[in-house]
Short mmCIF file of C-alpha atoms and ligand atoms in Angstrom, two decimals:
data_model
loop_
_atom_site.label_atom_id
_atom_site.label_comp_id
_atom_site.label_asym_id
_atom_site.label_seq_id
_atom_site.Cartn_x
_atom_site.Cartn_y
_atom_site.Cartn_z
CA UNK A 1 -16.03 15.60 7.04
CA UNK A 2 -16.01 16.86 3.26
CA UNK A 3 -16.13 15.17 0.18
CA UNK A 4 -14.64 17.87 -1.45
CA UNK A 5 -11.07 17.61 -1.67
CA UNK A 6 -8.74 20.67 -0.04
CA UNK A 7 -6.64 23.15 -1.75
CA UNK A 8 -2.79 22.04 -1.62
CA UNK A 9 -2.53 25.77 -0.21
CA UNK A 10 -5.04 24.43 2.45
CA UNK A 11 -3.01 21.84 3.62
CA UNK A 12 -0.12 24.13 3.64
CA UNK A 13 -1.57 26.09 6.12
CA UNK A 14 -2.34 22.91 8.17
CA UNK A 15 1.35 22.49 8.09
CA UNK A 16 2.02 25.86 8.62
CA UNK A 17 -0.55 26.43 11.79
CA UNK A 18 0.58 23.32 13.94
CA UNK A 19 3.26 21.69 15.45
CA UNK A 20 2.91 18.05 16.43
CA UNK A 21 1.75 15.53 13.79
CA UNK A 22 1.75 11.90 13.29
CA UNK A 23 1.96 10.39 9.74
CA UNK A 24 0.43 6.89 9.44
CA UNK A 25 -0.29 4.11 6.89
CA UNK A 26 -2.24 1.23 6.30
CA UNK A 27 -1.76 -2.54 8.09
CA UNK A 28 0.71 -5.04 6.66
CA UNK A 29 2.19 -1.93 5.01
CA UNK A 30 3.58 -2.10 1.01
CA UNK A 31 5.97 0.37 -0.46
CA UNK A 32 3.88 2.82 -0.73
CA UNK A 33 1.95 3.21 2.50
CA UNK A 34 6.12 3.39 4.25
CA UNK A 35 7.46 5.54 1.45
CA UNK A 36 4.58 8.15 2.03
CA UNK A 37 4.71 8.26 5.55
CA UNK A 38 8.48 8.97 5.16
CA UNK A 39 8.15 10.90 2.56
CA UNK A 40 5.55 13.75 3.82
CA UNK A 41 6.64 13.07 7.43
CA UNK A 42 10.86 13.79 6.72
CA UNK A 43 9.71 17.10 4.85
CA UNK A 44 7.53 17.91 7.74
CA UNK A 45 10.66 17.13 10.23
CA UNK A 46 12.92 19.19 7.78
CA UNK A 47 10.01 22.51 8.45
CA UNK A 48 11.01 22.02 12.18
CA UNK A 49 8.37 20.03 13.40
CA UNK A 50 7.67 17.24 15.73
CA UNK A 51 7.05 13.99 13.47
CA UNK A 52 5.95 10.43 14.85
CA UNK A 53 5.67 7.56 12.24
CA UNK A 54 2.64 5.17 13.23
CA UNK A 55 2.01 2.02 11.47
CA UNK A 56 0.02 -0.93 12.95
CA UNK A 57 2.37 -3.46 12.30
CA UNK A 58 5.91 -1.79 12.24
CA UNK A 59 8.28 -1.33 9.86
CA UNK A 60 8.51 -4.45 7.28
CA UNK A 61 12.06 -5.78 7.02
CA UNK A 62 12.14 -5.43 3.21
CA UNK A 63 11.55 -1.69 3.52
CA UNK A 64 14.06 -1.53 6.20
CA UNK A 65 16.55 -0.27 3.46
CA UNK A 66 15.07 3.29 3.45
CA UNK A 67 16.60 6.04 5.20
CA UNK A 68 15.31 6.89 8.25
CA UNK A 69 12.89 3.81 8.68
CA UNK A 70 13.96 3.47 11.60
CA UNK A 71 11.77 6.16 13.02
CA UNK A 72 8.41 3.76 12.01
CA UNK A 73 7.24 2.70 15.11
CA UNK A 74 3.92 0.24 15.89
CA UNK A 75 1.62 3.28 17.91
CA UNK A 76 2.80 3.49 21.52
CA UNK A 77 0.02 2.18 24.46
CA UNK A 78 0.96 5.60 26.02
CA UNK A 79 0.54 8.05 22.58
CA UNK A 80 1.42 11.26 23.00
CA UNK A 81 -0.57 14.34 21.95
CA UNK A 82 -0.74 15.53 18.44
CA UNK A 83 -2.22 17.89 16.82
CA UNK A 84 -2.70 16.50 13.73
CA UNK A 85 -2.96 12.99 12.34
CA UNK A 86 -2.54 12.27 8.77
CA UNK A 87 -3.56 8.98 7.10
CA UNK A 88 -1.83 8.06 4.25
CA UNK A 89 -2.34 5.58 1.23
CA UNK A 90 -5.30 3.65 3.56
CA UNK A 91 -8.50 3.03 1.69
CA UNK A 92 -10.55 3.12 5.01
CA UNK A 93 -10.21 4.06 8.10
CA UNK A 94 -10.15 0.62 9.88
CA UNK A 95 -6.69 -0.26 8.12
CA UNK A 96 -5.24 1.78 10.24
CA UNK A 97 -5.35 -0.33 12.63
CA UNK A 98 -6.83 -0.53 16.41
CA UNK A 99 -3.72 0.27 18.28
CA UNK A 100 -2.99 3.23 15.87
CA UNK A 101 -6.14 4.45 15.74
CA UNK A 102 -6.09 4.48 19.60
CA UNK A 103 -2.91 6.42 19.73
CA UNK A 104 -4.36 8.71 17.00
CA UNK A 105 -7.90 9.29 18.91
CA UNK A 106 -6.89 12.72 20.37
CA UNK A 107 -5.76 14.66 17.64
CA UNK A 108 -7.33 18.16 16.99
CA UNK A 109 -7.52 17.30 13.02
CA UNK A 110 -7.63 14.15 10.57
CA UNK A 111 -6.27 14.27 7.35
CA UNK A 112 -6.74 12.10 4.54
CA UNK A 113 -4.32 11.51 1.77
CA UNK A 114 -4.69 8.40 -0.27
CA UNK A 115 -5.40 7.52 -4.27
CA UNK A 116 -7.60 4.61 -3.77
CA UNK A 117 -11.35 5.53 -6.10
CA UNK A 118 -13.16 3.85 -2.73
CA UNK A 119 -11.98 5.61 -0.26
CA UNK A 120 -14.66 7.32 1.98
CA UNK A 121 -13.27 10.25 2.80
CA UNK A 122 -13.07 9.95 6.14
CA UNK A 123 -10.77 12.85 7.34
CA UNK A 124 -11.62 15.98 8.56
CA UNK A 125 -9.91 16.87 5.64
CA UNK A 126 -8.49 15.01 2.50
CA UNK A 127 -6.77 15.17 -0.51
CA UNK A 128 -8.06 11.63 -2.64
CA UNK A 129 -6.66 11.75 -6.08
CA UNK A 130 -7.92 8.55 -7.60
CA UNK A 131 -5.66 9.23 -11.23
CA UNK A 132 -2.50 9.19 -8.74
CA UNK A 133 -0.53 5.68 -9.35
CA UNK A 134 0.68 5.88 -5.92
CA UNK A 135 0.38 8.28 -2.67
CA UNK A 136 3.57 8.52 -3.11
CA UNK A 137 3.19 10.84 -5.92
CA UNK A 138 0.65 12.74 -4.13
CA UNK A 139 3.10 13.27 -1.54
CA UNK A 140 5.59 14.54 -3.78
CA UNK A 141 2.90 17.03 -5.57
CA UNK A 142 2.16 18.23 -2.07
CA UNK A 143 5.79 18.95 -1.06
CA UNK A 144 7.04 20.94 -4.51
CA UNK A 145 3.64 22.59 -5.01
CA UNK A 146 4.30 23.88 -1.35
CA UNK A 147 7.91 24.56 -2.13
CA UNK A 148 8.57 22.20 0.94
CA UNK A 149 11.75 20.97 1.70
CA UNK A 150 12.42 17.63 0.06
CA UNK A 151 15.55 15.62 2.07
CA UNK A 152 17.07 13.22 0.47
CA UNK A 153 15.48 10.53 3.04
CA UNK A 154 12.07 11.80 1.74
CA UNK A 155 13.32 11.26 -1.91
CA UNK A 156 14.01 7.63 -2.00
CA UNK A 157 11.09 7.26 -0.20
CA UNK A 158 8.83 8.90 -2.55
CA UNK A 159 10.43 6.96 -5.11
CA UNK A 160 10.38 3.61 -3.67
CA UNK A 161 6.56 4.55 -2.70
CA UNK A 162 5.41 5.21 -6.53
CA UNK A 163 7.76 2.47 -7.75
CA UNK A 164 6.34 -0.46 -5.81
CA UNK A 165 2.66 1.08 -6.61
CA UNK A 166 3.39 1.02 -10.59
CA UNK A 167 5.19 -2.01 -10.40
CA UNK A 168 8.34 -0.47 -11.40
CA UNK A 169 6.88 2.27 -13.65
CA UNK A 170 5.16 0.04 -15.39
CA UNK A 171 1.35 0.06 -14.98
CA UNK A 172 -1.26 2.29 -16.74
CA UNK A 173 -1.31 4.66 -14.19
CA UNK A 174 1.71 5.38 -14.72
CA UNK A 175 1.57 9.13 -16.72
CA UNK A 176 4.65 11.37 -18.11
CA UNK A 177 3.74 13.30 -14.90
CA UNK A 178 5.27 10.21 -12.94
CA UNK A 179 8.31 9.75 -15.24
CA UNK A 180 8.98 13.58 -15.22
CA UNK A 181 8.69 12.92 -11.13
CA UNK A 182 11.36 10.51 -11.49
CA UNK A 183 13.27 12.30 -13.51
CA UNK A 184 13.25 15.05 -10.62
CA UNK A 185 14.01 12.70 -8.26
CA UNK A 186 17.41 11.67 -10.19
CA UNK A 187 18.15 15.30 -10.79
CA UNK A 188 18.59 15.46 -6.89
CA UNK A 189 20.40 12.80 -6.09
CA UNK A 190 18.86 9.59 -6.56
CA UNK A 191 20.88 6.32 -7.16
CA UNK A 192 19.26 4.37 -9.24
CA UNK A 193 20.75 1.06 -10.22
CA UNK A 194 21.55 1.32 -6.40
CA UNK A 195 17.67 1.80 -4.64
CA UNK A 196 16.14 -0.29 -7.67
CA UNK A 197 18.66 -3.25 -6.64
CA UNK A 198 17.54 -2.86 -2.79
CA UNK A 199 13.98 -2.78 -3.81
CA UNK A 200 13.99 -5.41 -6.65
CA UNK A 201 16.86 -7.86 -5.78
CA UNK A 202 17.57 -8.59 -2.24
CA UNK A 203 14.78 -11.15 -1.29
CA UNK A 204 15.28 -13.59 1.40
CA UNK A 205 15.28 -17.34 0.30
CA UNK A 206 12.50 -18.12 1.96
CA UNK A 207 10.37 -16.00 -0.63
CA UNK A 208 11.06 -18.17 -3.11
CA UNK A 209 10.28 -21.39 -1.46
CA UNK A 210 7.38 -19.86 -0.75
CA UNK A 211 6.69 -19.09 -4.60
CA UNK A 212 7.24 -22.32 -4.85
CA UNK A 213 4.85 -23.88 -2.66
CA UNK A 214 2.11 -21.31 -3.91
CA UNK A 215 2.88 -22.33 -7.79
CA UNK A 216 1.86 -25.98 -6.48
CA UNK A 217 -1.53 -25.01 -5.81
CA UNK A 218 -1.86 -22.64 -8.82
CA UNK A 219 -5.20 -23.74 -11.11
CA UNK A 220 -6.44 -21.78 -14.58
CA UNK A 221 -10.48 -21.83 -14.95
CA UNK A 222 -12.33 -19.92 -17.09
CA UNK A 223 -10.78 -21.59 -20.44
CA UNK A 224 -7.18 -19.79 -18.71
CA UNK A 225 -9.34 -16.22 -18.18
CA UNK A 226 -8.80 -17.02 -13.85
CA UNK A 227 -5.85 -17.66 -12.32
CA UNK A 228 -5.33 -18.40 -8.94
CA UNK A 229 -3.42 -19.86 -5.69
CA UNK A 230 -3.19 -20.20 -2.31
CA UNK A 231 -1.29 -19.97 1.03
CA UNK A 232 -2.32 -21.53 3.89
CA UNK A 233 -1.36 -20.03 7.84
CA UNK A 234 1.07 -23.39 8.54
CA UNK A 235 3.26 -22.32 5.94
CA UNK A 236 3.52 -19.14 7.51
CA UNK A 237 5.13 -21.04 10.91
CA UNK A 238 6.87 -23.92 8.69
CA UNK A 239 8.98 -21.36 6.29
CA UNK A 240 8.99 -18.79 8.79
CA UNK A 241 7.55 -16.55 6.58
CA UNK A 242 7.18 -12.60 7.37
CA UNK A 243 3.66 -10.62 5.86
CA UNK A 244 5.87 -8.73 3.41
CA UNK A 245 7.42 -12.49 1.77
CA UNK A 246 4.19 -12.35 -0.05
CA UNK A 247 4.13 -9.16 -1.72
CA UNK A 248 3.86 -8.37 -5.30
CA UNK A 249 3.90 -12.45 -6.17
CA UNK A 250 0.58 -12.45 -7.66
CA UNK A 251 2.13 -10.84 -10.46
CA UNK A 252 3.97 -14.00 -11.51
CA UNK A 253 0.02 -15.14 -12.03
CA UNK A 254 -0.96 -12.19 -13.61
CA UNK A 255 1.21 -12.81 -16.35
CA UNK A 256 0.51 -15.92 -17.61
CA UNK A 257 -1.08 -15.16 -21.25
CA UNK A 258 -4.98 -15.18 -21.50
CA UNK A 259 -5.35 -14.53 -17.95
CA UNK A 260 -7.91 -11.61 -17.53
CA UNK A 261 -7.90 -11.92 -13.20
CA UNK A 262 -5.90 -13.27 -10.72
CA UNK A 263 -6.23 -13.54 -7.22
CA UNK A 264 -4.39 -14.92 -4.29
CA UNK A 265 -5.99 -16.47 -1.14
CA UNK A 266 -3.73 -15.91 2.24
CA UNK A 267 -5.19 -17.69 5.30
CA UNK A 268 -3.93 -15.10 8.25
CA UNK A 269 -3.15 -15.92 11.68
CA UNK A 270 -6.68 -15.36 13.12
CA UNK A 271 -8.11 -17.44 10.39
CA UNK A 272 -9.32 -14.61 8.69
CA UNK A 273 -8.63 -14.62 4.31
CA UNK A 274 -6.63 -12.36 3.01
CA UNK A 275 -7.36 -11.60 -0.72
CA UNK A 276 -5.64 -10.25 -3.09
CA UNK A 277 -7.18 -9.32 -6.69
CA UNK A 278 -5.49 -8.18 -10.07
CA UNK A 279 -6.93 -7.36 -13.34
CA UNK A 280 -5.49 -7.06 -16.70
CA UNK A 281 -8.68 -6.20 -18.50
CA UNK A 282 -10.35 -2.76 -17.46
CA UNK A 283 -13.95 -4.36 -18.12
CA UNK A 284 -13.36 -6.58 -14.90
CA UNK A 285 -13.09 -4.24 -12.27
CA UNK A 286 -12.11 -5.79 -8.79
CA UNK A 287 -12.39 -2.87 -6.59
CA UNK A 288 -16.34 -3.48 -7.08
CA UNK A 289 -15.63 -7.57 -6.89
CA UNK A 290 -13.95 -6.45 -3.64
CA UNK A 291 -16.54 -4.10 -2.46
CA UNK A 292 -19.44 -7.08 -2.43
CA UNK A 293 -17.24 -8.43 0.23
CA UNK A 294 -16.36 -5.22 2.51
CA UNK A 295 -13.12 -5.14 0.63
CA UNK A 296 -11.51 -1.95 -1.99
CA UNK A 297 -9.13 -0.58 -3.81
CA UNK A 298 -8.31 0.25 -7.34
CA UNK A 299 -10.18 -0.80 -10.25
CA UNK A 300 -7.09 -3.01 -11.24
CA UNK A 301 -5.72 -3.96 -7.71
CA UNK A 302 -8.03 -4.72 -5.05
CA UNK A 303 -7.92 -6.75 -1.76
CA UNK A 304 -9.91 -7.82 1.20
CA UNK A 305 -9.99 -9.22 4.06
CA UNK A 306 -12.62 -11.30 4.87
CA UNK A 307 -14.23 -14.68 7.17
CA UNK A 308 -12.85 -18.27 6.95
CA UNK A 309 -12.37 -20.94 5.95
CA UNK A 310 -10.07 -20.83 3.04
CA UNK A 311 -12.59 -23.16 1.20
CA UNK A 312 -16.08 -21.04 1.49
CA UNK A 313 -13.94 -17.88 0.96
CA UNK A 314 -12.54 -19.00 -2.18
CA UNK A 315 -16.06 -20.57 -3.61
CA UNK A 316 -17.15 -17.15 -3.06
CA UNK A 317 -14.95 -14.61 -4.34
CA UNK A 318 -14.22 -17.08 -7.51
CA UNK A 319 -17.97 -17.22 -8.19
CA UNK A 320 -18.15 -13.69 -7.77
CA UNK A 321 -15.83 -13.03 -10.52
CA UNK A 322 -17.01 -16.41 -12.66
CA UNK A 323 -20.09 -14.06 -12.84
CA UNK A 324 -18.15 -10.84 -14.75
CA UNK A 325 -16.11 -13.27 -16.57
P1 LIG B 1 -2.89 -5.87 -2.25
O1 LIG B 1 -3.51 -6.94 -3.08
O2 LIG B 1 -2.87 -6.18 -0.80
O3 LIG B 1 -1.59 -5.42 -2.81
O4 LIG B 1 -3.89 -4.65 -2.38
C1 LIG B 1 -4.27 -4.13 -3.63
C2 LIG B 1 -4.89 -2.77 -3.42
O5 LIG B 1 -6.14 -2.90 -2.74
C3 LIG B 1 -4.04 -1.86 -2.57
O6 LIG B 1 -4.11 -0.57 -3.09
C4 LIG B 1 -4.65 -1.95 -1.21
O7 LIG B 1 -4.47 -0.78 -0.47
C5 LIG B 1 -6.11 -2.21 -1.50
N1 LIG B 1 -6.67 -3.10 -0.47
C6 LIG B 1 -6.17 -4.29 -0.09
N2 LIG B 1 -6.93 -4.85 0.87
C7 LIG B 1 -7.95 -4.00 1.11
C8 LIG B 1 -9.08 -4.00 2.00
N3 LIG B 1 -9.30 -5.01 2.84
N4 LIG B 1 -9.90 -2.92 1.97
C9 LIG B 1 -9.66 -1.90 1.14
N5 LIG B 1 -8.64 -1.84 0.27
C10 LIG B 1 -7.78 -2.86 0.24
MN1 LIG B 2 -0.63 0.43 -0.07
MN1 LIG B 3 -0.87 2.92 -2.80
#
């Protein structure tokens, strides 16, 4: 293990030297973690070699638009031997997953490729750009700066992965090095109106009867400075609600004027809280809110995933940030 990060060349030759590899991504997968694995793992394919797509939890069905997603697969009991495992967009190593990291176990070499400032660096090698909006974009720096080949599968991943991650090229991290990426991207082929209408507007209904319910439980505290809401695990069985119906609608929160944080509180399956963090104000930094409590992630997006019940959880994560506030 190395905290120093490798040479692009390096990885090249990682490429280059082996044969069998398995591209992964964290649990309850977002745009990113998918489009990455797609991304690096359909370039890989297109060098001639053997590709398996790992993620924990499958393929999400609002991702299921992407070319090729079809090959992301939840690891196999019965994995197969690779050479070479790479991790993608997953802050630590645990959110791979137990069943992937299982299948994973025998590989000859871990790689690392992710953008989140806590990750551990926990390959044998890795590549952890913390300035990158998205892995995505790493991904795509990888493949031209190797002169890789880039399939059109592999593009409207990428851009899928860096669009969901800026929230739609919108966020601070978002540089002329990202536009300039996306500009690429259209020079070779990408539609547009047509990926950005897949991605943006083609939820199921039951999304937003869930925004509904959550916008009943919605309270402002800290004079309008913390804004937050909750789902509870029922909801989950009474809407019929998928992991992915939730993404991205803290940012209906984050919105509201004045607020500085806002957080959602998820109640999962095995009663564990699922947190989700957002800051507008870079002197409130949730990835170390989210650190007290095992969790990471960026300094302005940051989750974790932590012990019941919904009540003490709440009380204290909310205290936690009443105290930066
Ligand atoms: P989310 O709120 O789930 O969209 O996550 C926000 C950011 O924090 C993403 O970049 C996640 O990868 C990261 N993140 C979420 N949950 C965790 C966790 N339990 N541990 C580390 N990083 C996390
Ligand atoms: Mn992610
Ligand atoms: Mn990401």
């Amino acid at each position: 293990m190395s905290n120093e990060n490798v040479s692009i060349e390096a990885l090249g030759e990682i490429f280059r030297q082996h044969q069998t590899f398995a591209v992964m991504s964290h649990m309850r997968p977002d745009g990113d973690a998918i489009g990455s694995q797609l991304g690096l793992g359909l370039a890989l394919e297109a060098m001639g070699k053997t590709v398996f797509y790992w993620n924990e939890d499958g393929l999400p069905e609002n991702l299921e638009f992407l070319p090729c997603s079809e090959k992301i697969a939840q690891p196999p009991a019965e994995a197969p031997v690779i050479d070479v495992a790479i991790a993608l967009d997953t802050a630590t190593k645990v959110r791979l997953g137990e069943n992937n990291l299982a299948a994973a176990a025998k590989a000859s070499l871990w790689v690392n490729i992710d953008h989140h400032i806590s990750n551990p660096r926990y390959g044998d090698v890795n590549y952890v750009d913390a300035t990158s909006p998205a892995t995505g974009q790493i991904v795509y720096d990888i493949i031209t700066a190797l002169g890789m080949p880039l399939p059109d599968g592999a593009r409207d991943a990428i851009y899928v992965a860096v669009s969901t991650d800026t929230g739609s090229f919108q966020y601070d991290s978002t540089t002329a090095r990202t536009y300039r990426m996306a500009a690429d991207l259209v020079d070779r082929g990408l539609a547009v109106g047509e990926i950005n209408a897949k991605t943006y507007d083609s939820h199921p209904f039951r999304r937003i009867e869930l925004m509904r319910a959550l916008l009943n439980t919605l309270e402002l505290t800290c004079e309008g400075k913390l804004a937050h809401w909750q789902m509870l695990d029922q909801w989950r069985i009474d809407m019929d609600l998928k992991p992915e119906d939730s993404e991205g609608l803290i940012d209906m929160i984050r919105a509201i004027r004045g607020v500085q944080v806002a957080v959602f509180f998820e109640e999962l399956p095995d009663g564990k809280i699922r947190v989700s963090m957002r800051s507008k104000d870079r002197s409130v930094n949730v990835c170390d809110i989210a650190a007290e409590f095992g969790g990471g992630g960026h300094a302005l997006a940051a989750g974790i995933r932590m012990a019941g019940p919904m009540a003490s959880a709440k009380e204290l994560v909310l205290q936690a940030i009443q105290r930066v506030l």
